[in-house]
Coordinates of C-alpha atoms and ligand atoms in Angstrom, one line a residue:
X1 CA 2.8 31.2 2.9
X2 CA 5.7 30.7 5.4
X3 CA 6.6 27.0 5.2
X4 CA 7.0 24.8 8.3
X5 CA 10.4 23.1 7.6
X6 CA 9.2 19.9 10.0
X7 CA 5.9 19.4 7.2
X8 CA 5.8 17.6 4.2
X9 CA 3.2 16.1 1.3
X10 CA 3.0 13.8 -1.0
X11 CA 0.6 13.9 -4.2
X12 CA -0.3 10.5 -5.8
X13 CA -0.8 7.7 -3.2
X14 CA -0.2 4.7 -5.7
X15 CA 2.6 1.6 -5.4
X16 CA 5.6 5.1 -5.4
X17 CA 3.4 7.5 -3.0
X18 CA 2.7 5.1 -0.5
X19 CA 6.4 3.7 -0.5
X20 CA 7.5 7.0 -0.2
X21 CA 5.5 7.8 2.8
X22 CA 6.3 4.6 4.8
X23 CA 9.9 5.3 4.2
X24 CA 9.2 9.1 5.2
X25 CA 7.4 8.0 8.2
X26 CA 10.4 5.7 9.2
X27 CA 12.8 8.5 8.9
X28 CA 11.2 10.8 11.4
X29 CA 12.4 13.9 9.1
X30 CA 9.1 15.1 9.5
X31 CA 6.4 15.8 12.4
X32 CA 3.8 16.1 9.6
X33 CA 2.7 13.9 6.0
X34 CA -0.3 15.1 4.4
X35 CA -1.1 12.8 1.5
X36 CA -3.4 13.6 -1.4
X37 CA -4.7 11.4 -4.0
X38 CA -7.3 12.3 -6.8
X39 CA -9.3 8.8 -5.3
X40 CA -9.3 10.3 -2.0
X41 CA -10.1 6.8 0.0
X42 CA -7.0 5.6 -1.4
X43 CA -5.0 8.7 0.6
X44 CA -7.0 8.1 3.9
X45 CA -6.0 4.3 3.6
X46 CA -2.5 4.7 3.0
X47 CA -2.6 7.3 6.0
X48 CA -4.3 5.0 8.3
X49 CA -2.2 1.8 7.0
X50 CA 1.5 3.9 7.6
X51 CA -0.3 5.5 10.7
X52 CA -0.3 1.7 12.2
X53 CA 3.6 1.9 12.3
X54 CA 4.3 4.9 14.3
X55 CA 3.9 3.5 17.2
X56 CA 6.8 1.5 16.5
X57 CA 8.9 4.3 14.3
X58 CA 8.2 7.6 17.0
X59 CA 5.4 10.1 16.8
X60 CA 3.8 12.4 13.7
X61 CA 1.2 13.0 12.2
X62 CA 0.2 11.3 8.8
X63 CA -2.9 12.6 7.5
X64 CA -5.4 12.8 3.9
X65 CA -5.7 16.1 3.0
X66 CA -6.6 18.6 0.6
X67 CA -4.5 21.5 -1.3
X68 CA -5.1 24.2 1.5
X69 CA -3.5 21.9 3.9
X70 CA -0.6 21.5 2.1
X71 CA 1.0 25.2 1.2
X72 CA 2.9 25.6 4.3
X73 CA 5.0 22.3 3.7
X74 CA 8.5 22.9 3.4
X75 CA 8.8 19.8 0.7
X76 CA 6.2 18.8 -1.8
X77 CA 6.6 15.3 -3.6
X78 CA 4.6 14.6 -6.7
X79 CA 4.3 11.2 -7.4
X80 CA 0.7 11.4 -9.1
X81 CA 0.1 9.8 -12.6
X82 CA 0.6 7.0 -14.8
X83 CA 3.3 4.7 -14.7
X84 CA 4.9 2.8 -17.0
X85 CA 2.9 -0.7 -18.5
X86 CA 5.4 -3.5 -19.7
X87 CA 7.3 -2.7 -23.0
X88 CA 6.4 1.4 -22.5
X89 CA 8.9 4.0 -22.1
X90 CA 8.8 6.8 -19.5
X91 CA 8.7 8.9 -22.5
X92 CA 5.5 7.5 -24.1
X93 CA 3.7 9.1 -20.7
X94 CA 4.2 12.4 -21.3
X95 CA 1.1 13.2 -22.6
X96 CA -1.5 11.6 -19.9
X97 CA 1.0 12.9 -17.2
X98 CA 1.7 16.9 -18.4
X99 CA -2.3 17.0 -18.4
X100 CA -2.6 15.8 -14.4
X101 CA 0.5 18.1 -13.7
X102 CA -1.8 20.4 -15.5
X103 CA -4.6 19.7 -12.5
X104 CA -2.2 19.9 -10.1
X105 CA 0.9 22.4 -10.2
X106 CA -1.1 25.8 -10.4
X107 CA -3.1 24.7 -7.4
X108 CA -0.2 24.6 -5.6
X109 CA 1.0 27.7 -7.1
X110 CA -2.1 29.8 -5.8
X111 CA -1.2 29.3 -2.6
X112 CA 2.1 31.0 -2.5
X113 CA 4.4 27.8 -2.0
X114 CA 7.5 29.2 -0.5
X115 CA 8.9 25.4 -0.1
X116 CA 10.5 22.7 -2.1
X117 CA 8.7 20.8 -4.7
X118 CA 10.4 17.3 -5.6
X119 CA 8.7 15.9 -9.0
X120 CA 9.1 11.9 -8.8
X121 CA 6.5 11.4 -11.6
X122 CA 7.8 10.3 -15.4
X123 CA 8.9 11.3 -18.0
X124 CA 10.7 13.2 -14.4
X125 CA 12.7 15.5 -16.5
X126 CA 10.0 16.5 -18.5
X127 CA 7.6 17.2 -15.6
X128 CA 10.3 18.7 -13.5
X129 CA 10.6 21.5 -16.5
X130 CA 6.9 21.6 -16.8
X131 CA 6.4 22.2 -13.1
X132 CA 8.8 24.9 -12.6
X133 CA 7.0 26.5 -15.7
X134 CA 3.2 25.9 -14.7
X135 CA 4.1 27.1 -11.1
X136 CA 6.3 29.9 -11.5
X137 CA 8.7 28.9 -8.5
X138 CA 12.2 29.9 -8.6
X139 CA 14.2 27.2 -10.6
X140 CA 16.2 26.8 -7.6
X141 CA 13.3 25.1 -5.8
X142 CA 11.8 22.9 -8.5
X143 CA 13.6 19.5 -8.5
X144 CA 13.2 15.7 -10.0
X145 CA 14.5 12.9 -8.7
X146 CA 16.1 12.4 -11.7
X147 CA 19.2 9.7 -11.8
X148 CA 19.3 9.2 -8.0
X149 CA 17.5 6.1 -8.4
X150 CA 19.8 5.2 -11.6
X151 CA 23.0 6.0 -9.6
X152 CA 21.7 3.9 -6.7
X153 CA 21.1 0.9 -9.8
X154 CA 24.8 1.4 -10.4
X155 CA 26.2 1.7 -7.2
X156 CA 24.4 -1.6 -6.2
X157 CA 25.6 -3.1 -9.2
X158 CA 29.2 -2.6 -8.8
X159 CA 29.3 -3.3 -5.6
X160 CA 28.2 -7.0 -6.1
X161 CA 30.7 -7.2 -9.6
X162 CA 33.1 -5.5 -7.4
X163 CA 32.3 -6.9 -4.0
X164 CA 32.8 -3.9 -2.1
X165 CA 30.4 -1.3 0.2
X166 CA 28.0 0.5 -2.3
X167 CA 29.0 3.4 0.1
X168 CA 32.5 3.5 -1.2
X169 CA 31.6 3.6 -4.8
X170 CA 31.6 7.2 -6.6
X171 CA 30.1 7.4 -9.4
X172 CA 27.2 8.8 -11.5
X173 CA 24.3 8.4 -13.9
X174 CA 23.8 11.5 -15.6
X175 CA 21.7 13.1 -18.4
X176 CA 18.0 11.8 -18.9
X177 CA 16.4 9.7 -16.3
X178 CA 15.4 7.0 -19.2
X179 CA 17.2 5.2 -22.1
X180 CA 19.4 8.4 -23.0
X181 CA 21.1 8.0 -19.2
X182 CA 24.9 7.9 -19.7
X183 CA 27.0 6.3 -17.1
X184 CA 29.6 9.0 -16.1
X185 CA 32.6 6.2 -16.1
X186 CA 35.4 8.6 -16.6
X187 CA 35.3 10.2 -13.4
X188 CA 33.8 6.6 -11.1
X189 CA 36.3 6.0 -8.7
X190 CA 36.2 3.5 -5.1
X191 CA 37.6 5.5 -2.4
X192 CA 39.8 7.1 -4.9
X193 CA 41.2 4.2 -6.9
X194 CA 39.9 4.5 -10.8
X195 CA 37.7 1.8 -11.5
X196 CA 39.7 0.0 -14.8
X197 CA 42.7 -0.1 -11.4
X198 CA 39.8 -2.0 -9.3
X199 CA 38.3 -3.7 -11.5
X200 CA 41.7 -5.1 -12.3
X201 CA 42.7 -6.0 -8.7
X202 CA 39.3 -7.9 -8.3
X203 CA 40.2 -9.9 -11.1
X204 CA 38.5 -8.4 -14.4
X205 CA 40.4 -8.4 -16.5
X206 CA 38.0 -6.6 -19.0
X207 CA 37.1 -3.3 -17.7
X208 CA 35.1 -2.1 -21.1
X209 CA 32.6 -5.0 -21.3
X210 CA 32.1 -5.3 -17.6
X211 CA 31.0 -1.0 -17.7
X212 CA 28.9 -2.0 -21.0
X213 CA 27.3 -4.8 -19.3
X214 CA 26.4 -2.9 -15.8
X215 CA 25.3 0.0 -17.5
X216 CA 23.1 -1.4 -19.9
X217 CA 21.9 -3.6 -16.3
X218 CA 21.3 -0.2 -14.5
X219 CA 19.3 1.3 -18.0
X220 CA 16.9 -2.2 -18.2
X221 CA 16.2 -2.4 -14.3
X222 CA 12.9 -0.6 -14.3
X223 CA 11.8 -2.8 -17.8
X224 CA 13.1 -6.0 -16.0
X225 CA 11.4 -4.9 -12.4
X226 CA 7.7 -3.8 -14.1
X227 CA 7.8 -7.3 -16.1
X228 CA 8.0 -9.3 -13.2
X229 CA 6.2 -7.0 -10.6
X230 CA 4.3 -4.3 -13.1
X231 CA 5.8 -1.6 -11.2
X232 CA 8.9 -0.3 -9.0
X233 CA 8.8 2.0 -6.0
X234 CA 11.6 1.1 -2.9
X235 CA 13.8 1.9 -4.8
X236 CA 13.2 5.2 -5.6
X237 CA 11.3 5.8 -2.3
X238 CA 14.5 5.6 -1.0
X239 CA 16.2 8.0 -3.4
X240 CA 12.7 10.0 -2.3
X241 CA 14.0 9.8 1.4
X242 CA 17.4 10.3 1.0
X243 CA 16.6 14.3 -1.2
X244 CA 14.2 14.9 1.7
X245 CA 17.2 14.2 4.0
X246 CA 19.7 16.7 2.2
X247 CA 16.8 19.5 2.3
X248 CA 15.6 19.0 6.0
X249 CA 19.5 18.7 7.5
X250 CA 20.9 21.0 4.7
X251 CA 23.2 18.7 4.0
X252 CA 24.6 20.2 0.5
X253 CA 25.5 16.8 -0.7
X254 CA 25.9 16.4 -4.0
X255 CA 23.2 14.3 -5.8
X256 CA 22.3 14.0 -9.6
X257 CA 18.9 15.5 -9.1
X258 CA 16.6 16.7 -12.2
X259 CA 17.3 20.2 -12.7
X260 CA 16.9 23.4 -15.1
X261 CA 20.2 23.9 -17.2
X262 CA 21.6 27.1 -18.2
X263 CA 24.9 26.7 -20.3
X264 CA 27.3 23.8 -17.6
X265 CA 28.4 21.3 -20.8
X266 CA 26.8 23.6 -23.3
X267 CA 23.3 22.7 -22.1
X268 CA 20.3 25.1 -21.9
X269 CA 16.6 25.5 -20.8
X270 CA 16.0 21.9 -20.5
X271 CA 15.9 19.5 -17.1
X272 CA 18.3 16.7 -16.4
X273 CA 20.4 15.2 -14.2
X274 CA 23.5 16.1 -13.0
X275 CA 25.8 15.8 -9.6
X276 CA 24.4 19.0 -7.7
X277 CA 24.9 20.6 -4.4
X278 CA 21.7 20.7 -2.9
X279 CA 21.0 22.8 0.2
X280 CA 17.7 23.9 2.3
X281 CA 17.3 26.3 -0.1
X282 CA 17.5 24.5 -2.8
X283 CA 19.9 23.6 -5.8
X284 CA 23.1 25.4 -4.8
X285 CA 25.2 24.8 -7.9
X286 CA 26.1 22.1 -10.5
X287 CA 29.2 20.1 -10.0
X288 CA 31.7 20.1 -13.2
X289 CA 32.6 16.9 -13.4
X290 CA 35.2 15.2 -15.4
X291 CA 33.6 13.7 -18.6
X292 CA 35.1 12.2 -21.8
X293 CA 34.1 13.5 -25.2
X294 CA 32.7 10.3 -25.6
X295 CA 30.4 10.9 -22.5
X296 CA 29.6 14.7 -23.2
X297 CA 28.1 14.1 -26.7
X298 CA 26.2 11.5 -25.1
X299 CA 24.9 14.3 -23.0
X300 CA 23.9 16.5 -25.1
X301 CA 22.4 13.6 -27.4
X302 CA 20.2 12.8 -24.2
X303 CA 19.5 17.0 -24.0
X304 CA 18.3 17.0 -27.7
X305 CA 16.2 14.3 -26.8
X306 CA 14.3 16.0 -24.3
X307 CA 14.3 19.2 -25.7
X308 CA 12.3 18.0 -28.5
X309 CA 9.8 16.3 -26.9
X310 CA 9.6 20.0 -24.8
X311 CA 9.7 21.7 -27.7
X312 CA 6.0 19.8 -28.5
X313 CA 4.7 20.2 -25.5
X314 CA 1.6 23.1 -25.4
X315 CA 2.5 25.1 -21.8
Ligands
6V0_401 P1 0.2 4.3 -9.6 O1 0.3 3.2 -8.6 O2 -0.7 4.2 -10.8 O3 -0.2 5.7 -8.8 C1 -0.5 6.9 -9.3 C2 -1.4 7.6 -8.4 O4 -1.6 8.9 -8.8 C3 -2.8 7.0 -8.3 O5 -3.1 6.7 -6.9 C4 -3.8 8.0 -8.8 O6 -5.0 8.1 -8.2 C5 -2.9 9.3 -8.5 N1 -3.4 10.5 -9.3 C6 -3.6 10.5 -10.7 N2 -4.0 11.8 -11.0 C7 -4.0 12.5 -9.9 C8 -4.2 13.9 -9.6 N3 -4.6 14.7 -10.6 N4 -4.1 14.3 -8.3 C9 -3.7 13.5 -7.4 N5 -3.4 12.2 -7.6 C10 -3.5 11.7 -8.8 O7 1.6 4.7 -10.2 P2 3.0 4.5 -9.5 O8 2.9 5.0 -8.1 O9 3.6 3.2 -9.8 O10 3.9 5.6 -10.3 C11 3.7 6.9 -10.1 C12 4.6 7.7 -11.0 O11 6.0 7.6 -10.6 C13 4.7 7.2 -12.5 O12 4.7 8.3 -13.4 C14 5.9 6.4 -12.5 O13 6.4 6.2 -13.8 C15 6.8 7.2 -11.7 N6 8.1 6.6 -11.2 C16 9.1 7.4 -11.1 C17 10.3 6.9 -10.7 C18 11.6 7.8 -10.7 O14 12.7 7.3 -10.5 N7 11.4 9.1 -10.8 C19 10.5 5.5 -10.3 C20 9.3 4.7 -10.3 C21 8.1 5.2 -10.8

């Protein structure tokens, strides 16, 4: 069905859904937001709640729907299914969350989707591969958030160590989005300076247990977040709006979305993140960035560790 490039959905309307479509609704990228949740209530609530706002944001329409509502969106966003419960990993959710992707991709499929579909739920990598696989959709067009959120972590966290615009900060999380993410050091920069040189002119003096430290920061945040608040969602509802952005302007920024490999750093038929050019149409192309050895056998460590929990999966 020809999609309408001004329409978008999201699936799951819990504490990441409903962040996602007040952020969405602030951003006035779209005319139209169709939510769907399996407790349907919960959707028409949310609708009605972030309704309230546009009066103050500018005018759309933000609506509970069903499947046939949504197959002319240009941009899908599954956030549907479990989260993570203090002291789980995203991995230990596979399981519950392939069986509702399970409910939910083919239906979606069926209806000859010609638009984007942006997995959010966890283990993302995981379900990003399983979707592209239950729906059929060119790989091009079946994307995870992946290390956005991670990247954002880090960016926010050098910019306080560093006290210096997040903005100006390159760098990226790569690899799993999870505890085999690898901070991409070799290649961060600030406006072109290598960090070890800024780090130094700031004043620390130790450059390898300051990366250790933020990294490990930027790994922990979503354990240290869910103990406190038993779940996280501006965050990545920002990442959310910030993807949406790249698609609806066709931007082609690059952004370490969630994405099918085939062979960049020796990597194949499995989902993770790294820097891509994304586009209207979709992923464009992955971005070879600089890695140490150090780094890439961390990559493919965090590869193998998806591709076995694929490899046990029943598609
Ligand atoms: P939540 O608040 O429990 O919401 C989940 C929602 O999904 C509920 O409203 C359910 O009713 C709904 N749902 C369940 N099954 C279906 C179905 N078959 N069809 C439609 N709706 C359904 O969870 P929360 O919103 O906190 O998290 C959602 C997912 O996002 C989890 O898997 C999280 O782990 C994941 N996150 C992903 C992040 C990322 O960076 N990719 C970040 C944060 C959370």
């Amino acid at each position: 069905m020809k999609n309408n490039p001004k329409k978008a959905a999201v699936i799951g309307c819990g504490f990441v859904g409903a962040a996602t479509a007040f952020t969405l609704m602030q951003s006035k990228l779209f005319s139209e937001l169709v939510l769907l949740d399996a407790n349907h209530d919960k959707a028409v609530g949310e609708a009605e709640d972030i309704g309230h706002g546009i009066p103050f944001a500018g005018e759309m329409d933000i609506y509970a729907g069903d499947y046939d509502d949504i197959a002319d969106c240009s941009i899908i966003i599954v956030t549907a299914g479990a989260n993570q419960k203090p002291n789980e990993t995203r991995l230990d959710l596979v399981q519950k969350n392939v069986a509702i992707y399970k409910s939910i991709i083919p239906e979606i499929a069926k209806r000859n989707y010609e638009g984007i579909l942006l997995i959010v739920s966890n283990p993302v990598d995981i379900l990003t591969y399983v979707a592209q696989k239950l729906s059929g959709l060119p790989e091009r067009r079946v994307i995870g958030s992946g290390t956005v959120l991670d990247t954002a972590r880090l960016k926010y966290a050098l910019s306080q160590h560093l006290n210096v615009d997040s903005r100006n900060i390159h760098s990226f999380i790569i690899g799993e989005h999870g505890d085999s993410e690898i901070a991409a050091w070799s290649s961060t920069n600030i406006s072109g300076v290598p960090l070890d040189d800024f780090l130094e002119m700031r004043g620390h003096m130790h450059p390898d247990m300051d990366k250790q430290e933020i990294a490990e920061k930027v790994k922990n945040s979503a354990y240290d977040i869910i103990a406190k608040k038993h779940a996280t969602y501006y965050g990545i509802a920002m990442s959310v709006r910030r993807i949406c952005e790249c698609i609806v302007r066709d931007e082609k920024s690059i952004l370490p979305i969630s994405t099918v490999m085939h062979g960049d750093f020796g990597i194949e038929d499995v989902c993770l993140s790294m820097p891509t050019i994304l586009s209207a149409e979709g992923v464009e192309t992955h971005i070879p960035i600089e890695l140490s050895e150090k780094e890439h056998t961390s990559l493919k460590k965090s590869a193998d560790t998806l591709k076995n929990i694929i490899a046990g999966l029943d598609l």
